[in-house]
Structure formats: structure tokens, C-alpha cells
Amino acid sequence: MSVPPMLNDLTGILARFRLHKHAVTTDIEKAFLNVELDKEDRDVTRFFWLSDPSDPDSPLITYRFRVVLFGTTCSPYILNATLMKHFKLNSCKTAEILKNDLYVDNVLSSFWDEKEMLKFYRESRDLLARGGFNLRSWTSNSTELLRLAQSEKCIERDTNIKILGLRWNVNNDQISFQNNINTTTERIITKHLLTRGITGTKFINNRLWFHGPEWITDKTQWPTWSGNEIVENENIMEIPTNETSEKQHVLLTSQKRQEFGIHKIMDIERYSSLKTLIRVTAYVMRFIQNCWDASFTDNKLLI
């Protein structure tokens, strides 16, 4: 990430994590989903979804996110900027530790004094809670902290946990690298076949790359959906409404499903291919953008 606020250096975080006797790690639960998007920015997160997920031929409906998405390039920047502002507004020693030992939604730190670490546990949970975040999955080589986290039901049950690409065995307090890459199984991600190296012969004969995993063609392994699973939380997604009713966040109901969808705009069966549909849509969107741009004077539409 090349724009401020930059993420902390991984090497520094890992070095400080092993600097003192008592090590501790935790993460922020659903960190991105706790950062709300401004209403003016929500339209860039629009996406189509089936009005009836159990019916692949049902009309499409438009949703948009109300919160920061997990997986987009800008999401770590937005989350980090939000957290840094929260720490600045609530300046204290614990906030300074979090600023230095935070990487996206993971916190790795260490302390000489076990009492100081227990104090950090309480204060950091309280500090993040005031910003709407929950620190969970606490683990440490300190039995006192583990006992406290277990009593408050925020302990990490696994004793061999992932920490920024490494493995930390809490029982023997050792960090190790994980090396289980196996290109002969379907567990490998297809893009890694080329980026991590594969011979031409193996690539040509690789069934996974050209046909995909078996579950794609095996309908018995497909997930099942029900109407009430479309919107898991009204605070995460919404159906865009007009400006006069923007404050009324509409939830999808069986009565509303048929009122939305791409079929209200165009008949996609008129297009010979998806590529043609995308190109036509691009021309239309560019035309609309040019109409909005008061400074546009050229009579030609450029794509």
C-alpha cells in the first residue's frame, strides 16, 4: 500500500511480538463490516443478485453494500484510517500499542510484565468496543490471560494458530513456517498453478484448470438457499432507493421480488453473448456519463 495511512511493517510487528516474555495475539471480529460507507459512496458497491436464489432463472435485483467490503483493494486502507482516527481521538498508552502492533485486523504484541499484558487486554477491549469493534480470539503463552479470556468467552480454541502467514504453537511457544503446497490435489487454488510454477506437460494434463473442481458439476454438493438468507443483516446490504425515500432501507420480501431486476431495463435474450451485452452496457454508461458532464463538448462518444 503506497498511500497513507500505511499499514505497519510486518517485520517490525513480528520482531516486537517475540521481543518480550509474554506474547499475545487477537483479532477484530468482522472488522470491515463494522465500518459504514457514506451514502454517496454506496453506489460503487452495487451488484446484481437473484430475486429468488433457489431459482437461477428468477429476475435479478440490485443490491449495494452499506459497509466496507471484505476483499477489495481499498478496504484495508479504509479500515486502517478509521482505526487510526479512533486511536487518535482516544489517545492513551494502549492506543499507542495498538497503533504499532496492528496489521489490518490482527494484533500481535508482547510484554515483560504479565500484569501489564492483562491491563492491555482489558483496556484494548474497552477501547475498541467504544468504536463498535470486538476483539476476539485471544491467545497467549500466559496461562493467566488464557484463563481470563476463557471466562469472558473470547479465547482462541486452537493451540496452533496462524499469525501473519506463520504458525504459532502456543503450547511450546514456537513459531514455524507452513509448507503444504501440493499441486497434485484439488485443494490448490487454480491461479497458483501458474504463478507458483508448473511444467507445460502438467499444465496441459491438469483437469482442475480446464474443468474446475468436481463440486461444480456435482449438484448434490451445491449450496442450498432460502429466501430469508438473501439479506443476513440489514446493516450490511440494502436495496438502493430514490432520494426521497433514501432513509427508508428497504428489505427484500416475496412481494417485492418481482419489482426489481435487470428484466425491467432490458431483455438480455436479445443479445448473442455476454461480451456483446457488456459492450452495449459500456456504451450506454459512457453516454450517460457524458450527458452529466457539463464540460463535454465533443460530439463523438469515445469508448
Coordinates of C-alpha atoms in Angstrom, one line a residue:
M1 CA 0.0 0.0 0.0
S2 CA 1.6 3.3 -1.2
V3 CA -0.8 5.9 0.2
P4 CA -1.1 7.0 3.9
P5 CA -2.1 5.8 6.4
M6 CA 0.2 2.9 5.6
L7 CA 0.0 -0.5 7.2
N8 CA 2.6 -1.3 9.8
D9 CA 5.7 -3.2 8.7
L10 CA 5.3 -7.0 9.1
T11 CA 8.9 -7.5 10.1
G12 CA 8.6 -4.9 12.9
I13 CA 5.4 -6.5 14.2
L14 CA 6.8 -10.0 14.3
A15 CA 10.0 -8.8 15.9
R16 CA 8.1 -7.0 18.7
F17 CA 5.9 -10.0 19.0
R18 CA 8.9 -12.1 20.1
L19 CA 10.7 -9.2 21.9
H20 CA 9.3 -9.8 25.4
K21 CA 8.4 -12.8 27.6
H22 CA 4.6 -12.7 27.4
A23 CA 3.2 -12.8 23.9
V24 CA -0.4 -12.2 23.0
T25 CA -2.5 -12.1 19.8
T26 CA -6.1 -11.2 19.0
D27 CA -8.1 -10.0 16.0
I28 CA -11.1 -7.7 15.4
E29 CA -14.3 -9.6 14.7
K30 CA -15.8 -8.7 11.3
A31 CA -13.6 -5.6 11.2
F32 CA -14.6 -4.4 7.7
L33 CA -18.3 -4.9 8.3
N34 CA -18.2 -2.5 11.2
V35 CA -17.1 0.5 9.1
E36 CA -20.1 2.1 7.4
L37 CA -19.9 3.6 4.0
D38 CA -21.1 7.1 3.3
K39 CA -24.4 7.1 1.4
E40 CA -22.7 9.0 -1.5
D41 CA -20.2 6.2 -1.9
R42 CA -22.5 3.2 -1.7
D43 CA -23.4 3.1 -5.4
V44 CA -19.9 2.0 -6.4
T45 CA -20.6 -1.3 -4.5
R46 CA -23.8 -2.2 -6.4
F47 CA -24.2 -5.8 -7.6
F48 CA -26.9 -8.0 -9.1
W49 CA -28.4 -10.9 -7.2
L50 CA -31.2 -13.3 -7.9
S51 CA -34.5 -12.3 -6.5
D52 CA -35.0 -16.0 -5.7
P53 CA -31.7 -17.7 -5.1
S54 CA -33.3 -21.1 -5.4
D55 CA -34.4 -20.3 -9.0
P56 CA -31.5 -19.4 -11.3
D57 CA -34.0 -18.0 -13.9
S58 CA -35.6 -15.6 -11.4
P59 CA -35.2 -11.8 -12.2
L60 CA -32.1 -10.0 -11.0
I61 CA -32.3 -7.4 -8.2
T62 CA -29.8 -4.7 -7.4
Y63 CA -28.2 -4.5 -4.0
R64 CA -25.5 -2.3 -2.7
F65 CA -23.3 -2.5 0.4
R66 CA -23.8 -0.2 3.4
V67 CA -20.4 -1.2 4.9
V68 CA -16.8 -1.7 3.7
L69 CA -16.4 -4.8 1.6
F70 CA -14.0 -7.6 2.5
G71 CA -11.5 -8.3 -0.3
T72 CA -11.5 -5.0 -2.2
T73 CA -8.1 -3.2 -2.7
C74 CA -9.1 -0.1 -0.7
S75 CA -10.7 -1.9 2.2
P76 CA -7.5 -2.3 4.4
Y77 CA -6.8 1.4 3.8
I78 CA -10.3 2.5 4.9
L79 CA -10.3 0.2 7.9
N80 CA -6.8 1.4 9.0
A81 CA -7.7 5.1 8.6
T82 CA -10.8 4.5 10.7
L83 CA -9.0 2.8 13.4
M84 CA -6.1 5.3 13.5
K85 CA -8.6 8.1 13.9
H86 CA -10.3 6.3 16.7
F87 CA -7.0 5.8 18.5
K88 CA -6.1 9.5 18.0
L89 CA -9.4 10.6 19.5
N90 CA -8.9 8.3 22.4
S91 CA -5.2 8.8 23.0
C92 CA -3.6 6.6 25.7
K93 CA -0.8 4.1 26.2
T94 CA -3.0 1.2 25.0
A95 CA -4.0 3.1 21.9
E96 CA -0.3 3.6 21.1
I97 CA 0.4 -0.1 21.4
L98 CA -2.5 -0.9 19.1
K99 CA -1.3 1.6 16.5
N100 CA 2.2 0.0 16.4
D101 CA 1.1 -3.7 16.7
L102 CA -1.9 -3.7 14.4
Y103 CA -1.9 -5.2 10.9
V104 CA -5.3 -4.8 9.2
D105 CA -7.5 -6.6 11.8
N106 CA -4.8 -8.6 13.6
V107 CA -3.0 -7.5 16.8
L108 CA 0.3 -9.1 17.8
S109 CA 2.2 -7.8 20.9
S110 CA 4.3 -8.8 23.8
F111 CA 5.1 -7.6 27.4
W112 CA 7.7 -8.0 30.0
D113 CA 5.2 -7.7 32.8
E114 CA 2.3 -10.1 32.9
K115 CA 0.2 -7.6 34.8
E116 CA 0.8 -5.0 32.0
M117 CA -0.4 -7.5 29.5
L118 CA -3.6 -8.2 31.5
K119 CA -4.2 -4.5 31.7
F120 CA -3.7 -4.2 27.9
Y121 CA -6.3 -7.0 27.5
R122 CA -9.0 -5.1 29.4
E123 CA -8.2 -1.6 28.1
S124 CA -7.9 -2.7 24.5
R125 CA -11.2 -4.5 24.5
D126 CA -12.9 -1.4 26.1
L127 CA -11.2 1.0 23.7
L128 CA -12.2 -1.0 20.6
A129 CA -15.8 -1.6 21.9
R130 CA -16.2 2.2 22.1
G131 CA -15.6 2.3 18.4
G132 CA -18.0 -0.5 17.7
F133 CA -15.4 -3.2 17.3
N134 CA -14.9 -6.5 19.2
L135 CA -11.5 -8.0 20.0
R136 CA -11.9 -11.8 19.9
S137 CA -9.8 -15.0 19.5
W138 CA -7.4 -14.1 22.2
T139 CA -4.4 -16.4 22.8
S140 CA -1.2 -16.1 24.7
N141 CA 1.7 -18.1 26.2
S142 CA 0.4 -16.7 29.5
T143 CA -2.0 -19.0 31.4
E144 CA -3.4 -16.0 33.3
L145 CA -4.6 -14.3 30.1
L146 CA -5.9 -17.6 28.7
R147 CA -7.9 -18.1 31.9
L148 CA -9.3 -14.5 31.7
A149 CA -10.2 -14.8 28.0
Q150 CA -11.9 -18.1 28.5
S151 CA -14.0 -16.7 31.4
E152 CA -15.2 -13.9 29.0
K153 CA -15.7 -16.3 26.1
C154 CA -13.3 -14.6 23.7
I155 CA -10.5 -17.2 23.7
E156 CA -9.0 -18.9 20.6
R157 CA -9.5 -22.6 21.0
D158 CA -6.8 -23.6 18.5
T159 CA -3.3 -24.0 20.0
N160 CA -1.6 -23.9 16.7
I161 CA -2.7 -20.6 15.2
K162 CA -1.9 -18.6 12.1
I163 CA -0.1 -15.3 12.7
L164 CA 0.5 -13.2 9.6
G165 CA 1.5 -16.1 7.4
L166 CA 3.3 -18.1 10.1
R167 CA 2.2 -20.7 12.6
W168 CA 2.5 -20.2 16.4
N169 CA 2.3 -23.2 18.7
V170 CA 1.1 -21.8 21.9
N171 CA 1.9 -24.9 23.9
N172 CA 5.7 -24.9 23.2
D173 CA 5.8 -21.2 22.3
Q174 CA 7.4 -21.8 18.9
I175 CA 6.9 -20.1 15.5
S176 CA 7.2 -22.1 12.3
F177 CA 6.6 -21.8 8.6
Q178 CA 3.8 -23.8 7.0
N179 CA 4.7 -25.6 3.8
N180 CA 1.9 -27.8 2.5
I181 CA 1.8 -26.8 -1.2
N182 CA 0.6 -29.7 -3.3
T183 CA -0.2 -29.1 -6.9
T184 CA -1.5 -32.7 -7.3
T185 CA -4.6 -32.2 -5.3
E186 CA -7.7 -30.1 -6.0
R187 CA -7.1 -28.1 -2.8
I188 CA -4.6 -25.9 -4.6
I189 CA -6.0 -22.6 -6.0
T190 CA -6.0 -22.7 -9.8
K191 CA -4.2 -19.4 -10.2
H192 CA -1.3 -20.8 -8.2
L193 CA -0.7 -23.5 -10.8
L194 CA 1.0 -20.9 -13.0
T195 CA 2.1 -18.2 -10.5
R196 CA 4.0 -20.8 -8.4
G197 CA 5.3 -22.8 -11.2
I198 CA 4.2 -25.8 -13.2
T199 CA 5.6 -27.6 -16.3
G200 CA 3.9 -27.4 -19.6
T201 CA 3.0 -31.1 -19.7
K202 CA 1.5 -31.0 -16.2
F203 CA -0.5 -27.9 -17.1
I204 CA -1.9 -29.4 -20.3
N205 CA -3.0 -32.5 -18.4
N206 CA -4.3 -30.7 -15.4
R207 CA -8.0 -31.5 -15.1
L208 CA -8.6 -28.9 -12.4
W209 CA -7.5 -26.0 -14.5
F210 CA -9.6 -26.9 -17.6
H211 CA -12.7 -28.4 -15.9
G212 CA -12.7 -27.0 -12.4
P213 CA -13.3 -28.9 -9.1
E214 CA -15.7 -31.8 -9.0
W215 CA -18.3 -30.0 -6.9
I216 CA -19.1 -27.6 -9.8
T217 CA -20.7 -30.3 -11.8
D218 CA -22.0 -32.3 -8.9
K219 CA -25.3 -30.7 -8.0
T220 CA -25.5 -32.7 -4.7
Q221 CA -22.6 -30.6 -3.4
W222 CA -24.2 -27.3 -4.4
P223 CA -25.2 -25.0 -1.5
T224 CA -28.9 -24.5 -0.9
W225 CA -30.6 -21.2 -0.4
S226 CA -33.8 -19.9 1.1
G227 CA -35.4 -16.5 0.7
N228 CA -34.7 -15.4 4.3
E229 CA -30.9 -15.9 3.7
I230 CA -30.7 -13.2 1.0
V231 CA -30.3 -10.4 3.5
E232 CA -28.4 -11.7 6.5
N233 CA -28.2 -8.3 8.1
E234 CA -29.9 -5.1 7.0
N235 CA -26.9 -3.2 8.3
I236 CA -24.7 -4.8 5.7
M237 CA -26.7 -4.5 2.5
E238 CA -29.6 -2.6 1.2
I239 CA -31.7 -2.1 -1.9
P240 CA -31.0 1.4 -3.4
T241 CA -34.0 3.7 -3.3
N242 CA -34.7 7.1 -4.7
E243 CA -33.5 10.2 -2.9
T244 CA -36.9 11.0 -1.4
S245 CA -37.0 7.6 0.4
E246 CA -33.3 7.2 0.9
K247 CA -33.7 7.0 4.7
Q248 CA -36.1 4.0 4.4
H249 CA -33.9 1.0 4.0
V250 CA -35.9 -1.5 2.0
L251 CA -35.6 -5.2 2.8
L252 CA -36.4 -7.8 0.2
T253 CA -39.7 -9.6 0.6
S254 CA -41.6 -12.1 -1.5
Q255 CA -44.0 -9.3 -2.6
K256 CA -41.2 -7.0 -3.7
R257 CA -39.0 -9.5 -5.6
Q258 CA -40.7 -9.2 -8.9
E259 CA -40.5 -5.4 -8.8
F260 CA -36.7 -5.3 -9.3
G261 CA -34.3 -6.8 -11.7
I262 CA -32.5 -6.3 -15.0
H263 CA -35.6 -7.5 -16.8
K264 CA -37.1 -4.1 -16.0
I265 CA -34.4 -2.5 -18.1
M266 CA -33.6 -4.8 -21.0
D267 CA -34.3 -8.2 -22.5
I268 CA -30.9 -10.0 -22.2
E269 CA -32.2 -12.8 -24.5
R270 CA -31.8 -10.3 -27.4
Y271 CA -28.0 -10.4 -27.1
S272 CA -25.9 -13.1 -28.7
S273 CA -23.3 -13.2 -25.9
L274 CA -22.3 -11.8 -22.6
K275 CA -19.5 -9.9 -24.3
T276 CA -22.0 -8.1 -26.5
L277 CA -24.2 -7.2 -23.6
I278 CA -21.2 -5.8 -21.7
R279 CA -20.1 -3.7 -24.7
V280 CA -23.6 -2.3 -25.2
T281 CA -23.9 -1.5 -21.5
A282 CA -20.5 0.2 -21.6
Y283 CA -21.6 2.5 -24.5
V284 CA -24.8 3.3 -22.6
M285 CA -23.0 4.1 -19.4
R286 CA -20.5 6.3 -21.2
F287 CA -23.3 8.2 -22.9
I288 CA -25.0 8.8 -19.6
Q289 CA -21.7 10.0 -18.1
N290 CA -21.1 12.4 -21.0
C291 CA -24.6 13.8 -20.6
W292 CA -23.9 14.5 -16.9
D293 CA -20.6 16.2 -17.7
A294 CA -21.3 19.8 -18.5
S295 CA -17.8 20.4 -19.8
F296 CA -18.2 17.7 -22.5
T297 CA -18.3 19.5 -25.9
D298 CA -17.1 16.9 -28.3
N299 CA -19.8 15.4 -30.5
K300 CA -18.1 12.0 -30.6
L301 CA -18.6 9.3 -28.0
L302 CA -15.3 7.6 -27.2
I303 CA -15.1 4.2 -25.6

